[in-house]
PDB file of C-alpha atoms in Angstrom:
ATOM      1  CA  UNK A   1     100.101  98.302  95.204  1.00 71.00           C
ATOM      2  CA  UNK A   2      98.425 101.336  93.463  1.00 86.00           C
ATOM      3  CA  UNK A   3      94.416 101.876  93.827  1.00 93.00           C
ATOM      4  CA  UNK A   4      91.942 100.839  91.159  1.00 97.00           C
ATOM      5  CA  UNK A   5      91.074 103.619  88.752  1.00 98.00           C
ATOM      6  CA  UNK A   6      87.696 104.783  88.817  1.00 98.00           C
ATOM      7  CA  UNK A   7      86.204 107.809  87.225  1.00 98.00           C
ATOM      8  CA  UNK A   8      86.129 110.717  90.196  1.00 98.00           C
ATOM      9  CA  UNK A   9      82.804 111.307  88.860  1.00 98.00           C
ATOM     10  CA  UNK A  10      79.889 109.993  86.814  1.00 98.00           C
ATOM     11  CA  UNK A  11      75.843 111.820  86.467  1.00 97.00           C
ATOM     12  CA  UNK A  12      72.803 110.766  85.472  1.00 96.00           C
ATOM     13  CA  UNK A  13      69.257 111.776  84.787  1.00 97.00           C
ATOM     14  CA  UNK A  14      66.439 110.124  86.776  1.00 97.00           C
ATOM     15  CA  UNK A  15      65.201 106.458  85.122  1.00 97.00           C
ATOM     16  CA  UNK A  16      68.280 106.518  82.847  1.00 97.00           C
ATOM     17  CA  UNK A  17      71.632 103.987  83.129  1.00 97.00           C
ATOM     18  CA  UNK A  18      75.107 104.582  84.318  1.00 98.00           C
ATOM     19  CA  UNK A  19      78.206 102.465  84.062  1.00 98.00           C
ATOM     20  CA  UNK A  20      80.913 102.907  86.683  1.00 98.00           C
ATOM     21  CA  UNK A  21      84.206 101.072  85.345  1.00 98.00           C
ATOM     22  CA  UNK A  22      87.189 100.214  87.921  1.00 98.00           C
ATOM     23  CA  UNK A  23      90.332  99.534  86.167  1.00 98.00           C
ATOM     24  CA  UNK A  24      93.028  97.278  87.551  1.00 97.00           C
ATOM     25  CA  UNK A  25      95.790  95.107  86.343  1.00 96.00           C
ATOM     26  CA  UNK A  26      96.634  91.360  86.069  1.00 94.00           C
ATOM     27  CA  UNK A  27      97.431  90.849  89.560  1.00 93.00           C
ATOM     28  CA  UNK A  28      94.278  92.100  90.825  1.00 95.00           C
ATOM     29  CA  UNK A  29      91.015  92.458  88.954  1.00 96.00           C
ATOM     30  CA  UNK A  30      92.041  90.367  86.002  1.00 96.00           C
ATOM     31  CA  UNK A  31      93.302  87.379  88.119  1.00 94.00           C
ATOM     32  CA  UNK A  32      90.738  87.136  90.473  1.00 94.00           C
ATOM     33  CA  UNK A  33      86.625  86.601  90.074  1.00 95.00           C
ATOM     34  CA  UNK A  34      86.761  88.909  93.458  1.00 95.00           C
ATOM     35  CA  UNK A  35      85.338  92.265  92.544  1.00 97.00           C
ATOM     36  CA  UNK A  36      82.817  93.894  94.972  1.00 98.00           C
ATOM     37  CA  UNK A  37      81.376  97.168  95.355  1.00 98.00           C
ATOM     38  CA  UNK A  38      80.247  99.578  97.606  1.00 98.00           C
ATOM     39  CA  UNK A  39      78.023 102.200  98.312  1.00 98.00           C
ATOM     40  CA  UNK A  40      78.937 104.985 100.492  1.00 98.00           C
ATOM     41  CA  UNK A  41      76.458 107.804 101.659  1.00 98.00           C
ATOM     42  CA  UNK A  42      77.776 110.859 102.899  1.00 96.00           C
ATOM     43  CA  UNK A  43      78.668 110.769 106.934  1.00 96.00           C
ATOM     44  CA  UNK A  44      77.560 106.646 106.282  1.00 98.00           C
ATOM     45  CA  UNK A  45      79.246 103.225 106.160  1.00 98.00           C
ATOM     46  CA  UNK A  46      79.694 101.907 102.928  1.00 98.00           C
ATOM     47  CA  UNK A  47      77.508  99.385 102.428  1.00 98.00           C
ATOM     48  CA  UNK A  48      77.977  95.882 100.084  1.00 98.00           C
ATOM     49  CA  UNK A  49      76.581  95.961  96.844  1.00 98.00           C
ATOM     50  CA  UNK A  50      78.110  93.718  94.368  1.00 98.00           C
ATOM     51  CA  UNK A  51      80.586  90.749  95.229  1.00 97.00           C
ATOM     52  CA  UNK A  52      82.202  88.130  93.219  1.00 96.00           C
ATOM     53  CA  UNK A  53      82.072  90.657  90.163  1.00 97.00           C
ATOM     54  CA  UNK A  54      78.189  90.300  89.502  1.00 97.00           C
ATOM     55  CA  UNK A  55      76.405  88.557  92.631  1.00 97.00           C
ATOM     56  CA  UNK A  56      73.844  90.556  94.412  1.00 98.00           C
ATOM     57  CA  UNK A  57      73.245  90.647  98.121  1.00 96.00           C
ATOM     58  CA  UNK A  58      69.672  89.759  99.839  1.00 95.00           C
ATOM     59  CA  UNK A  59      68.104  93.274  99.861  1.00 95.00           C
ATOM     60  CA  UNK A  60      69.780  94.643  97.222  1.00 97.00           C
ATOM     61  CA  UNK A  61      68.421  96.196  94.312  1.00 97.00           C
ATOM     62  CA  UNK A  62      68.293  94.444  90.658  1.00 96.00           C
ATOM     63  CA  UNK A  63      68.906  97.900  89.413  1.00 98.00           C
ATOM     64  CA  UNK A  64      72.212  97.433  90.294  1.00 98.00           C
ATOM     65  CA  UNK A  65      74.515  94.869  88.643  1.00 98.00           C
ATOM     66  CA  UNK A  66      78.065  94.110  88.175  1.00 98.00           C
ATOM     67  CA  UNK A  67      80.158  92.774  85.166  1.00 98.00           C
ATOM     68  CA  UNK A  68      84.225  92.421  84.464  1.00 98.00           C
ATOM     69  CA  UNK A  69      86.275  91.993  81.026  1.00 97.00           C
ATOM     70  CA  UNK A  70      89.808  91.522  81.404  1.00 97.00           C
ATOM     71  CA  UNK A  71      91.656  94.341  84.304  1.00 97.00           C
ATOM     72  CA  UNK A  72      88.551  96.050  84.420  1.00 98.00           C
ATOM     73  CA  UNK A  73      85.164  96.069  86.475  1.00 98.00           C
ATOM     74  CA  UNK A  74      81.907  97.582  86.099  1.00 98.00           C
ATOM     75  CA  UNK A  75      79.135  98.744  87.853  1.00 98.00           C
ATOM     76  CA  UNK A  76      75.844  99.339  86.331  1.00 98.00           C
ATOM     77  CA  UNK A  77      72.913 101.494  87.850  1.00 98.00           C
ATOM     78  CA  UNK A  78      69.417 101.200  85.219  1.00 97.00           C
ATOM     79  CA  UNK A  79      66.420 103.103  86.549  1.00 97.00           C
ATOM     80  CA  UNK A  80      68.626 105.983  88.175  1.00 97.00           C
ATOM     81  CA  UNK A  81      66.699 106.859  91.331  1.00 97.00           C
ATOM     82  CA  UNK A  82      67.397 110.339  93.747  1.00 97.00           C
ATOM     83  CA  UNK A  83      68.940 107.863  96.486  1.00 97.00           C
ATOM     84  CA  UNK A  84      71.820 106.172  94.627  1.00 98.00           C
ATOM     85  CA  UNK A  85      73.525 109.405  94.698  1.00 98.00           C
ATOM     86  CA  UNK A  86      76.096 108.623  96.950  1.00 98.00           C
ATOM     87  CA  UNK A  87      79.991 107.884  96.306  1.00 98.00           C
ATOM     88  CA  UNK A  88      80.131 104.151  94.564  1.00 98.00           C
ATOM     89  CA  UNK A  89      84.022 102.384  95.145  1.00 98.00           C
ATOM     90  CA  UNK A  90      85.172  98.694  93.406  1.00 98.00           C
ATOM     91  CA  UNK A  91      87.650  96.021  95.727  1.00 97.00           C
ATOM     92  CA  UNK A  92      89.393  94.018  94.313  1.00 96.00           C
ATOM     93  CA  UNK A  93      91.193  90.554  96.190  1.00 94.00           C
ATOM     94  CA  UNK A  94      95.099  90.995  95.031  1.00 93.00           C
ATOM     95  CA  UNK A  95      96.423  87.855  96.189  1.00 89.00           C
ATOM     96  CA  UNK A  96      98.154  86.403  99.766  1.00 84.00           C
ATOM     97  CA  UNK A  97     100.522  88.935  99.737  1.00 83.00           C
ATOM     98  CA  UNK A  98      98.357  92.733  99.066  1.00 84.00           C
ATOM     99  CA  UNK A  99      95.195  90.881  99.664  1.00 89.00           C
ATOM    100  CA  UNK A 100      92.753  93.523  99.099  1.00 94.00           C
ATOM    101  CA  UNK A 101      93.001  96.818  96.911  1.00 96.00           C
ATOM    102  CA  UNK A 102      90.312  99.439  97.099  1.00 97.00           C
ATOM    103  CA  UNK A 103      88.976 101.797  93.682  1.00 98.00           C
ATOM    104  CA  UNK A 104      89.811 105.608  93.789  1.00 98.00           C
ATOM    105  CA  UNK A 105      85.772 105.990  94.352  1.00 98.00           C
ATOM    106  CA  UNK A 106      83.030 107.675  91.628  1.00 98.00           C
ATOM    107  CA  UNK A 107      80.994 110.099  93.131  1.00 98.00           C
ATOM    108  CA  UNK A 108      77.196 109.985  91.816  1.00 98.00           C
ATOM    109  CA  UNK A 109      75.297 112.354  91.011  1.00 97.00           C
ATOM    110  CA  UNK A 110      71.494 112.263  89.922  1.00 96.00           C
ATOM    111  CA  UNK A 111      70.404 115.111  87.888  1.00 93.00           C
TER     112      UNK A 111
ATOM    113  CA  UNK B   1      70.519  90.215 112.609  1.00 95.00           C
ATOM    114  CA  UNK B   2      74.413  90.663 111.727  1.00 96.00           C
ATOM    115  CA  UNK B   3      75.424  93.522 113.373  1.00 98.00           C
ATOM    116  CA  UNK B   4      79.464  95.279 114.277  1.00 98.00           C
ATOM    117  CA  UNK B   5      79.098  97.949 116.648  1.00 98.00           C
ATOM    118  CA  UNK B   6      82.420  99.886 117.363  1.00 98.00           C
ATOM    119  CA  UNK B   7      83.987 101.770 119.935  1.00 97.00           C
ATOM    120  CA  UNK B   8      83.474 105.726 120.308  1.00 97.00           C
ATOM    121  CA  UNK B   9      85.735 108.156 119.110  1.00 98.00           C
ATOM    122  CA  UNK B  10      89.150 109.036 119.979  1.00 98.00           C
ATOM    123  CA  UNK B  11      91.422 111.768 120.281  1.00 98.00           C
ATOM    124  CA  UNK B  12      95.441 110.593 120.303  1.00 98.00           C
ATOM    125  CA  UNK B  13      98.749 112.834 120.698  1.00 98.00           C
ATOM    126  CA  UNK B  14     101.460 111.888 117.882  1.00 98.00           C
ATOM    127  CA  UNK B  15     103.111 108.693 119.244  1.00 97.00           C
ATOM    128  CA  UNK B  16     100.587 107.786 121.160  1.00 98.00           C
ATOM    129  CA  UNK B  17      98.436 104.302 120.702  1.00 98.00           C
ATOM    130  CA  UNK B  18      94.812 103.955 119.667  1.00 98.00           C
ATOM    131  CA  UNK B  19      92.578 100.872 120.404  1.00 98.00           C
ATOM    132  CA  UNK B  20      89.330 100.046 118.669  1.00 98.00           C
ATOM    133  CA  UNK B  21      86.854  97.460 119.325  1.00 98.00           C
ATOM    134  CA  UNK B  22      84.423  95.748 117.028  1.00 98.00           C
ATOM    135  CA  UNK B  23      81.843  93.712 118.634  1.00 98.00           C
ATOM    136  CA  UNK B  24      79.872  90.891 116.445  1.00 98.00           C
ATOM    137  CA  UNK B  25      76.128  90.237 117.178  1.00 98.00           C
ATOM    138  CA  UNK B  26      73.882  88.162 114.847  1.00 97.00           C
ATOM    139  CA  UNK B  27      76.113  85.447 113.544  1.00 97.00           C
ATOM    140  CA  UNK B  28      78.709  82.674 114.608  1.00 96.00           C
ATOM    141  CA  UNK B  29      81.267  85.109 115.892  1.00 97.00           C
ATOM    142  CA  UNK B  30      84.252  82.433 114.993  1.00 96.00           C
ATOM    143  CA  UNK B  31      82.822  81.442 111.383  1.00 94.00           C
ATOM    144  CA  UNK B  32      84.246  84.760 109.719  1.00 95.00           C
ATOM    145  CA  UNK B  33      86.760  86.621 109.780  1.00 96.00           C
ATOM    146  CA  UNK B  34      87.308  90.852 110.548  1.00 97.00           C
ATOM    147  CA  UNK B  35      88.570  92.936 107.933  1.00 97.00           C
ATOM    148  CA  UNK B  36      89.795  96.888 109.428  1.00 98.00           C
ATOM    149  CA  UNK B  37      89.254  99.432 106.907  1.00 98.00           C
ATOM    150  CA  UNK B  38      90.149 103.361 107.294  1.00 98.00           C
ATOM    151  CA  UNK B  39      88.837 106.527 105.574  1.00 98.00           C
ATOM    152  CA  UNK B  40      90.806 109.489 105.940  1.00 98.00           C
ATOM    153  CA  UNK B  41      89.080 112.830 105.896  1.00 97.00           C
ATOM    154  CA  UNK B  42      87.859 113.492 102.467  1.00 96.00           C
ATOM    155  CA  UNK B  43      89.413 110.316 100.694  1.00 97.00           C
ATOM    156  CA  UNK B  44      89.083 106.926  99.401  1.00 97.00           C
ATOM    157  CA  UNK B  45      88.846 103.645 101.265  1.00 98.00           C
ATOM    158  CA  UNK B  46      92.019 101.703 102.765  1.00 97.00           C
ATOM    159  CA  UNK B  47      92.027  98.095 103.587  1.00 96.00           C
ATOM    160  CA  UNK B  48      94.089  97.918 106.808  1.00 97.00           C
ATOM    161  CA  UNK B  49      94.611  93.859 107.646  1.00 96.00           C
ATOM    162  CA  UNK B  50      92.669  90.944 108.363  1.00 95.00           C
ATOM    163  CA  UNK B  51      92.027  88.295 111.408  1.00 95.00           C
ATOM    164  CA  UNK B  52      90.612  85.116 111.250  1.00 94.00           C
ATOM    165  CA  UNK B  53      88.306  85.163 114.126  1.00 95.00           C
ATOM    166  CA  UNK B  54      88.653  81.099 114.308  1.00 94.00           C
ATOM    167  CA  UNK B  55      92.255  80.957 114.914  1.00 94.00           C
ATOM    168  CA  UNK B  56      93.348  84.504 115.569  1.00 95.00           C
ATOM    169  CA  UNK B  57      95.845  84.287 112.143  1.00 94.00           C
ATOM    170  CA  UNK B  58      96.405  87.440 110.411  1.00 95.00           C
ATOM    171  CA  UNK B  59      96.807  89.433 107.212  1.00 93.00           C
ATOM    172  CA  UNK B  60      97.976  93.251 107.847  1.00 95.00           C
ATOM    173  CA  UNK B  61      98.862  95.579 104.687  1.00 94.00           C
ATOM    174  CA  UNK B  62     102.503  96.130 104.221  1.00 92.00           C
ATOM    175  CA  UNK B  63     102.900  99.550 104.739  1.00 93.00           C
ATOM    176  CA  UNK B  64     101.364  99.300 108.152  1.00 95.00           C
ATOM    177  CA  UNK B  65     103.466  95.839 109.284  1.00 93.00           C
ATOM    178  CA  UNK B  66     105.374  96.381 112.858  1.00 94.00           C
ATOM    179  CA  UNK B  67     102.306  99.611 113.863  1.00 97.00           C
ATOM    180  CA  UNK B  68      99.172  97.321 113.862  1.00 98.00           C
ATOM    181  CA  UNK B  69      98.043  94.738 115.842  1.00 98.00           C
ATOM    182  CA  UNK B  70      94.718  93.006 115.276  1.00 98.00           C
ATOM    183  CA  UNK B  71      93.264  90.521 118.293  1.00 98.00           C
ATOM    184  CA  UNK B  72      89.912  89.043 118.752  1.00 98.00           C
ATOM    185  CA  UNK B  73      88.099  87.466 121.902  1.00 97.00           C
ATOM    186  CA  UNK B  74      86.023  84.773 121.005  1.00 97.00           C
ATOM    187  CA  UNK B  75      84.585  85.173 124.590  1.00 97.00           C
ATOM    188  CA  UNK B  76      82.600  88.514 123.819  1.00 98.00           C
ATOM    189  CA  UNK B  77      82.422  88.248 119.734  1.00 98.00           C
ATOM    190  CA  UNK B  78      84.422  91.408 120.214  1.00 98.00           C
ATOM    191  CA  UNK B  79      87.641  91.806 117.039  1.00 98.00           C
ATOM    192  CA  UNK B  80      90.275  95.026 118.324  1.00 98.00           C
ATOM    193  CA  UNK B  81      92.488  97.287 116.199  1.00 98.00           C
ATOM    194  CA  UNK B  82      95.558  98.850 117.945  1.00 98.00           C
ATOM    195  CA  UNK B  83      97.430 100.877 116.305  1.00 98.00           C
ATOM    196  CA  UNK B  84     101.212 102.484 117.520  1.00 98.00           C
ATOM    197  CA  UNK B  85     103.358 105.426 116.994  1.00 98.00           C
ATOM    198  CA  UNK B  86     100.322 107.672 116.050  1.00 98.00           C
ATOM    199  CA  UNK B  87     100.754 110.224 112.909  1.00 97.00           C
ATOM    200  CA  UNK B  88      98.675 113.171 111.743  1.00 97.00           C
ATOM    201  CA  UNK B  89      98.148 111.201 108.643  1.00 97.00           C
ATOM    202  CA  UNK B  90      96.829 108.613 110.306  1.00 98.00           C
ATOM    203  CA  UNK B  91      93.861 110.529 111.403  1.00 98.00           C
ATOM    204  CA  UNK B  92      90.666 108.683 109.872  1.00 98.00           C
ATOM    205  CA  UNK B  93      87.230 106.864 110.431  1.00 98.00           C
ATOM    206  CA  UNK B  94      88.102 103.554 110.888  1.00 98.00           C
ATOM    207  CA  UNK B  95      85.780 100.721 109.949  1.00 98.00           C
ATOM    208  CA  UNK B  96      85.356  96.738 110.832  1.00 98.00           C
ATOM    209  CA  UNK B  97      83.641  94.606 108.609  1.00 98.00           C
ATOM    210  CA  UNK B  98      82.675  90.953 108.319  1.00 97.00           C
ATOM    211  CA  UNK B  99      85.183  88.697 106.134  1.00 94.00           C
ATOM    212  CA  UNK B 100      84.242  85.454 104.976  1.00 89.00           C
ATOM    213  CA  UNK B 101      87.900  85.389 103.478  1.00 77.00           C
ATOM    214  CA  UNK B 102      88.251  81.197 103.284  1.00 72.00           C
ATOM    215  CA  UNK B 103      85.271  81.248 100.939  1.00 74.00           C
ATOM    216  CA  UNK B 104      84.771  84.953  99.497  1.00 82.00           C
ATOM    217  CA  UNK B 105      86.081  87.853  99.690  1.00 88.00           C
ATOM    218  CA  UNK B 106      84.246  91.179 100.015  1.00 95.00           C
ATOM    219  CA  UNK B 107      83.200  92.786 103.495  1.00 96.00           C
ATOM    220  CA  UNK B 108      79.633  92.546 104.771  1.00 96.00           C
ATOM    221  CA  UNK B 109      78.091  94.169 106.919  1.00 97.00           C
ATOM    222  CA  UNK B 110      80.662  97.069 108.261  1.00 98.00           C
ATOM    223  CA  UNK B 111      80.327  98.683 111.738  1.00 98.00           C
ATOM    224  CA  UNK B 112      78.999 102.072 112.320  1.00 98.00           C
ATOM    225  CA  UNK B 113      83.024 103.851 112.241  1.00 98.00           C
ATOM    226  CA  UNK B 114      85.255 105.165 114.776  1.00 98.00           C
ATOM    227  CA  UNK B 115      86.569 108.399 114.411  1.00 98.00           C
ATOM    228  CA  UNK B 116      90.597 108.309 115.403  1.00 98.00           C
ATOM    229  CA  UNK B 117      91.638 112.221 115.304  1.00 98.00           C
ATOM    230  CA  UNK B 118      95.754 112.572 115.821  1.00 98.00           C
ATOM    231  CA  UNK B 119      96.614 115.935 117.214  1.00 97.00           C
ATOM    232  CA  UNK B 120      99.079 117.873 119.324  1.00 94.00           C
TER     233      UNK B 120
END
């Protein structure tokens, strides 16, 4: 089972919008309303995000939200702020046999 | 509040064994299950396996089937991650992280990592 595809890298100017995409295939992201994300800073755990393509967690920010069309994912950050810089990576359930495949990972960067 | 604390780091010879422990505070220990994730040095994220903390059943990915042995004991919340016949490649942080599997799937909240480093 290959890895999602996610851009290695995406920037962004304080206050303005970035879209992360995670592409998959029919057995993972486009079968399954699974898709969460994660936020990784450096020498950190990664920390939950997104799940079930666009819920939020308790805490989390409504800056960030999630979205999916067909094999692929997205991520959206609105209101880009100094501490979202941090490496961003999709998941994706894959059925009872792969069960989970991880994204490549998008490293952030805030202008 | 939920919280996975792991086990300090290690340092392994090639062919040796590694053991990690996970241990649950915050939440009903045998409600969820334990995902194992691992990070090598510089790269992505790599989902390891899976254990149902109610009945012990698990889920390991394929290309680490016959190395990797996932346990729990309900007795001390605490999930473990062995891992046999070491390799350099296997060197890594390796991560637990709440499962709700049955219901959801996505991993929430992860421990604090254990750093496995594989060396002669």
């Amino acid at each position: 089972q290959s890895a999602l595809t996610q851009p290695a890298s995406v920037s962004g100017s304080p206050g303005q919008s970035i879209t992360i995409s995670c592409t998959g295939t029919s057995s993972d992201v486009g079968s399954y309303n699974l898709v969460s994300w994660y936020q990784q800073h450096p020498g950190k755990a990664p920390k939950l995000m997104i799940y079930e393509v666009s819920k939020r967690p308790s805490g989390v920010s409504n800056r960030f939200s999630g979205s999916k069309s067909g094999n692929t994912a997205s991520l959206t950050i609105s209101g880009l702020q100094a501490e979202d810089e941090a490496d961003y990576y999709c998941c994706s359930y894959a059925g009872s046999s792969t069960y989970y495949v991880f994204g490549t990972g998008t490293k952030v960067t805030v202008l | 509040q939920v919280q996975l604390v792991q086990s300090g780091a290690e340092v392994k010879k090639p062919g040796a064994s590694v053991k990690v422990s996970c241990k649950a505070s915050g939440y009903t220990f045998t409600s969820y299950g334990i995902s194992w994730v691992r990070q090598a040095p510089g790269q992505g994220l790599e989902w390891m396996g899976w254990i149902s903390a109610y009945n012990g059943n698990t889920n390991y990915a394929q290309k680490l089937q016959g190395r990797v042995t996932m346990t729990t004991d309900t007795s001390t919340s605490t999930a473990y991650m062995e891992l046999r016949s070491l390799r350099s490649d296997d060197t890594a942080v390796y991560y637990c992280a709440r499962d709700p599997y049955s219901s959801s799937s996505f991993f929430d909240p992860w421990g604090q990592g254990t750093l496995v480093t594989v060396s002669s």
